[in-house]
Backbone as a printed PyTorch tensor [residue, N CA C, xyz], in Angstrom:
tensor([[[-48.8340,  78.2530,   9.7720],
         [-49.3750,  78.0430,   8.8860],
         [-49.1940,  76.7320,   8.6020]],

        [[-50.7890,  76.0730,   8.1180],
         [-51.1100,  74.5210,   7.6350],
         [-51.4080,  74.1890,   6.2290]],

        [[-50.8490,  73.5960,   5.7420],
         [-51.4120,  73.4350,   4.5780],
         [-51.8740,  71.7470,   4.2840]],

        [[-52.8790,  71.7640,   3.5470],
         [-53.1230,  70.2850,   2.8570],
         [-52.4310,  69.4680,   2.2090]],

        [[-51.8240,  68.5350,   2.5710],
         [-50.9200,  67.8200,   1.6340],
         [-51.6740,  66.6260,   0.9950]],

        [[-51.3190,  66.0320,   0.0650],
         [-51.9370,  64.7490,  -0.5890],
         [-50.7910,  63.6290,  -1.1080]],

        [[-51.0330,  62.7100,  -1.4440],
         [-50.1590,  61.4940,  -1.7470],
         [-50.6100,  61.2640,  -3.1040]],

        [[-49.5450,  61.3420,  -4.2270],
         [-49.7450,  61.1990,  -5.4810],
         [-48.9240,  60.6100,  -6.2930]],

        [[-49.4490,  59.7890,  -7.4810],
         [-48.3910,  59.0040,  -7.9390],
         [-48.2600,  60.0230,  -9.5600]],

        [[-46.8290,  60.2630,  -9.6260],
         [-46.2980,  61.0280, -10.8710],
         [-46.5450,  59.9960, -12.4180]],

        [[-46.3450,  60.5310, -13.2410],
         [-46.2870,  59.4470, -14.5430],
         [-45.2130,  58.9180, -14.4450]],

        [[-44.0850,  59.3240, -13.8770],
         [-42.8640,  58.3890, -13.8650],
         [-42.7780,  57.6390, -13.1590]],

        [[-43.6430,  57.2700, -11.9650],
         [-44.0150,  55.8960, -11.2010],
         [-43.7370,  56.6330, -10.1210]],

        [[-42.9970,  57.6330,  -9.5300],
         [-42.7740,  58.1130,  -8.4300],
         [-44.0610,  58.2340,  -7.2870]],

        [[-43.9930,  58.0210,  -6.3080],
         [-45.0660,  58.5580,  -5.5400],
         [-44.3620,  59.4280,  -4.7030]],

        [[-45.3100,  60.7010,  -4.2200],
         [-44.8070,  61.4430,  -3.8160],
         [-45.8030,  62.3510,  -2.3440]],

        [[-45.0680,  62.8110,  -1.6070],
         [-45.6300,  63.8480,  -0.9260],
         [-45.8280,  65.0840,  -1.1000]],

        [[-47.0920,  65.8310,  -1.3870],
         [-46.7090,  66.9350,  -2.1710],
         [-47.9150,  67.8750,  -1.3080]],

        [[-47.8400,  69.2800,  -1.3990],
         [-48.9950,  70.2100,  -0.7740],
         [-49.6630,  70.0990,  -2.1620]],

        [[-51.2950,  69.9600,  -1.5630],
         [-52.4690,  69.8930,  -2.6420],
         [-52.6110,  70.9980,  -3.6010]],

        [[-51.7870,  72.3970,  -2.8940],
         [-52.1660,  73.5260,  -4.0200],
         [-51.2750,  73.5780,  -4.9140]],

        [[-49.8470,  72.2760,  -4.9480],
         [-48.8360,  72.2210,  -5.7250],
         [-48.0360,  73.3480,  -5.6410]],

        [[-47.7050,  73.9670,  -4.6890],
         [-46.5670,  74.9080,  -4.6310],
         [-45.3750,  73.9370,  -3.7320]],

        [[-44.2330,  74.2920,  -4.3770],
         [-42.6590,  74.1130,  -3.8100],
         [-42.6290,  72.6980,  -4.7360]],

        [[-41.4160,  71.7580,  -4.0460],
         [-41.2280,  70.4280,  -4.7580],
         [-42.0140,  69.6110,  -3.7000]],

        [[-42.0970,  68.0360,  -4.0660],
         [-42.7100,  67.3020,  -3.1120],
         [-41.6310,  67.5630,  -1.9180]],

        [[-42.5900,  67.0030,  -0.6060],
         [-42.1870,  66.9340,   0.3180],
         [-41.3240,  65.6720,   0.9220]],

        [[-41.8000,  64.4130,   0.0740],
         [-41.0890,  63.3560,   0.2650],
         [-41.2040,  62.5270,  -0.9790]],

        [[-40.6210,  61.8360,  -1.4910],
         [-40.6300,  60.9540,  -2.5160],
         [-40.1710,  59.3640,  -2.8500]],

        [[-41.1810,  58.6850,  -3.1970],
         [-40.6650,  57.2400,  -3.4090],
         [-40.7040,  57.0040,  -4.7190]],

        [[-39.2110,  55.9320,  -5.0060],
         [-39.5680,  55.4830,  -6.2210],
         [-38.8610,  54.2980,  -6.3150]],

        [[-39.9930,  53.0770,  -6.7790],
         [-39.1400,  51.8720,  -6.7040],
         [-38.6490,  51.3990,  -8.2370]],

        [[-37.5080,  50.2370,  -7.5940],
         [-36.8820,  49.9140,  -8.8910],
         [-37.8770,  49.2140,  -9.5840]],

        [[-37.3460,  48.8740, -11.1320],
         [-38.2330,  48.5400, -11.9550],
         [-38.4370,  46.8420, -11.6310]],

        [[-37.3770,  46.1920, -10.6270],
         [-37.6690,  45.1640, -10.3870],
         [-39.2600,  44.8810,  -9.1440]],

        [[-38.6790,  45.8440,  -8.4740],
         [-39.6380,  45.6500,  -7.4530],
         [-41.4150,  46.2610,  -7.9830]],

        [[-41.4020,  47.2240,  -8.8500],
         [-42.3970,  47.7350,  -9.7040],
         [-42.8290,  46.5230, -10.2390]],

        [[-42.3410,  45.6670, -10.9150],
         [-43.2190,  44.3960, -11.3540],
         [-43.4170,  43.6930, -10.3700]],

        [[-42.4140,  43.3580,  -9.1890],
         [-43.2910,  42.5840,  -8.1450],
         [-44.3350,  42.8070,  -7.5100]],

        [[-44.9080,  44.3910,  -7.3990],
         [-45.6320,  44.9350,  -6.8850],
         [-46.7350,  44.9360,  -7.5230]],

        [[-46.7120,  45.3800,  -8.9660],
         [-47.6770,  45.5390,  -9.8400],
         [-48.3370,  46.7170,  -9.5170]],

        [[-49.8560,  46.3890,  -9.3490],
         [-50.7700,  47.3530,  -9.1300],
         [-51.0200,  47.6120,  -7.8030]],

        [[-49.9850,  47.4260,  -7.0400],
         [-50.2590,  47.6370,  -5.4960],
         [-48.9730,  48.5950,  -5.1170]],

        [[-48.0360,  48.8650,  -6.0160],
         [-47.2090,  49.7270,  -6.0710],
         [-47.6130,  51.3660,  -5.1190]],

        [[-48.9130,  51.9080,  -5.5470],
         [-49.1670,  52.7380,  -4.7840],
         [-49.8360,  53.0510,  -3.3910]],

        [[-50.6290,  51.6010,  -2.9120],
         [-50.9820,  51.6080,  -1.5790],
         [-49.9170,  51.1350,  -0.8790]],

        [[-48.4750,  50.5260,  -1.7810],
         [-47.6920,  50.0460,  -0.7650],
         [-46.4160,  52.0670,  -0.4120]],

        [[-46.9690,  52.4080,  -1.2010],
         [-46.1170,  53.4880,  -1.2790],
         [-46.9200,  54.8690,  -0.1980]],

        [[-47.8680,  54.5570,  -0.1750],
         [-49.1540,  55.3350,   0.6410],
         [-48.7810,  54.7380,   2.1860]],

        [[-48.8800,  53.5390,   2.3300],
         [-48.4780,  53.4340,   3.4120],
         [-46.9080,  53.4410,   4.4280]],

        [[-46.0000,  53.6500,   2.8620],
         [-44.4680,  53.7940,   3.5900],
         [-44.4670,  55.3710,   4.1610]],

        [[-45.2950,  56.2280,   2.9990],
         [-45.4440,  57.9020,   3.3420],
         [-46.1780,  57.8250,   4.5220]],

        [[-47.1310,  57.0730,   4.9790],
         [-48.0990,  57.2400,   6.0110],
         [-47.0610,  56.9110,   7.2510]],

        [[-46.7100,  56.2230,   7.3450],
         [-45.9730,  55.6610,   8.3760],
         [-44.9000,  56.7940,   8.9940]],

        [[-44.0560,  57.4840,   7.8930],
         [-43.4010,  58.7140,   8.0370],
         [-44.2580,  59.7670,   8.7440]],

        [[-45.1590,  60.2300,   8.1540],
         [-45.9620,  60.9360,   8.3650],
         [-46.0700,  60.9020,   9.9580]],

        [[-46.7020,  59.7290,  10.3020],
         [-46.9880,  59.6740,  11.8990],
         [-45.7430,  59.3730,  12.4410]],

        [[-44.2150,  59.1900,  12.2030],
         [-43.4370,  59.3100,  12.9800],
         [-43.2120,  60.8010,  13.1120]],

        [[-43.0200,  61.6170,  12.1900],
         [-42.5160,  62.9060,  12.3670],
         [-43.3440,  63.3680,  13.4520]],

        [[-45.2970,  63.3440,  13.0300],
         [-45.6250,  63.7030,  13.9870],
         [-45.4740,  63.3750,  15.6390]],

        [[-45.1500,  62.1550,  15.7540],
         [-44.7800,  61.6820,  17.1490],
         [-43.6170,  62.1910,  17.6330]],

        [[-42.2550,  62.7190,  16.7960],
         [-41.1500,  63.4550,  16.9600],
         [-41.8650,  64.8500,  17.4630]],

        [[-42.7460,  65.2370,  16.6840],
         [-43.1330,  66.7790,  17.2030],
         [-43.9320,  66.7870,  18.6360]],

        [[-44.5260,  65.8750,  19.0100],
         [-45.2080,  65.9390,  19.8710],
         [-43.8620,  65.8700,  21.1590]],

        [[-43.1110,  65.4690,  21.1120],
         [-41.8330,  65.3240,  21.7700],
         [-41.3330,  66.6590,  22.2710]],

        [[-41.5660,  67.5020,  21.5160],
         [-40.8090,  68.9350,  21.8910],
         [-41.7420,  69.9790,  21.9580]],

        [[-41.9050,  71.0370,  22.9640],
         [-42.7790,  72.1990,  23.0340],
         [-41.9720,  72.8890,  22.1350]],

        [[-42.6270,  74.2770,  21.5730],
         [-41.9540,  75.0380,  21.1560],
         [-42.3910,  76.6520,  22.4430]],

        [[-41.5540,  77.2130,  23.0010],
         [-41.9100,  78.3750,  23.7730],
         [-41.6750,  79.6630,  22.8950]],

        [[-42.6650,  80.6330,  23.2580],
         [-42.6860,  81.7790,  22.5770],
         [-41.2790,  82.4490,  22.0350]],

        [[-40.2810,  82.2960,  22.5220],
         [-38.9810,  82.9540,  22.2420],
         [-38.4280,  81.8680,  20.7360]],

        [[-39.2550,  80.6780,  20.5700],
         [-38.5910,  79.8120,  19.5960],
         [-37.6090,  78.5710,  20.1360]],

        [[-37.6150,  78.4940,  21.3960],
         [-36.8040,  77.6170,  21.7580],
         [-37.2970,  76.2580,  22.0100]],

        [[-37.1160,  75.2390,  21.6270],
         [-37.5460,  74.0810,  21.8350],
         [-37.1280,  72.9790,  23.2250]],

        [[-38.2540,  72.5030,  23.9520],
         [-38.1750,  72.1380,  25.4090],
         [-38.7290,  70.9600,  25.0310]],

        [[-38.0800,  69.6150,  25.3630],
         [-38.3290,  68.4000,  25.6710],
         [-39.3330,  68.3420,  26.5770]],

        [[-40.9200,  67.9170,  26.1450],
         [-41.7710,  67.6470,  27.1360],
         [-41.9790,  66.4720,  27.4380]],

        [[-41.1850,  65.3020,  26.8840],
         [-41.0680,  64.0530,  27.7610],
         [-39.7490,  63.3370,  27.1890]],

        [[-39.5720,  62.4770,  28.1040],
         [-38.1530,  61.7680,  27.9460],
         [-38.5080,  60.2770,  26.9290]],

        [[-37.8990,  59.9230,  26.2990],
         [-37.8470,  58.8650,  25.6040],
         [-36.4660,  57.5660,  25.7590]],

        [[-36.6270,  56.3210,  26.0480],
         [-35.3270,  55.7260,  26.3190],
         [-35.4120,  54.8000,  25.0440]]])
């Protein structure tokens, strides 16, 4: 099952990766300190999006490393050094 994800900034200032349908808790949350929020100013959402995007990309690459057979067992499809 696949779901559409979105990155949003909550009223609290947290930047979250969540399901677009609003189901469940956020999959990832970024919260900047007050000092960092002042430093970033209006760029905090863009920085948060970039951070979450990098994490999603990394998970995708990790997922590509493994193939899951019909029994649910995972097998490495390539070797990473």
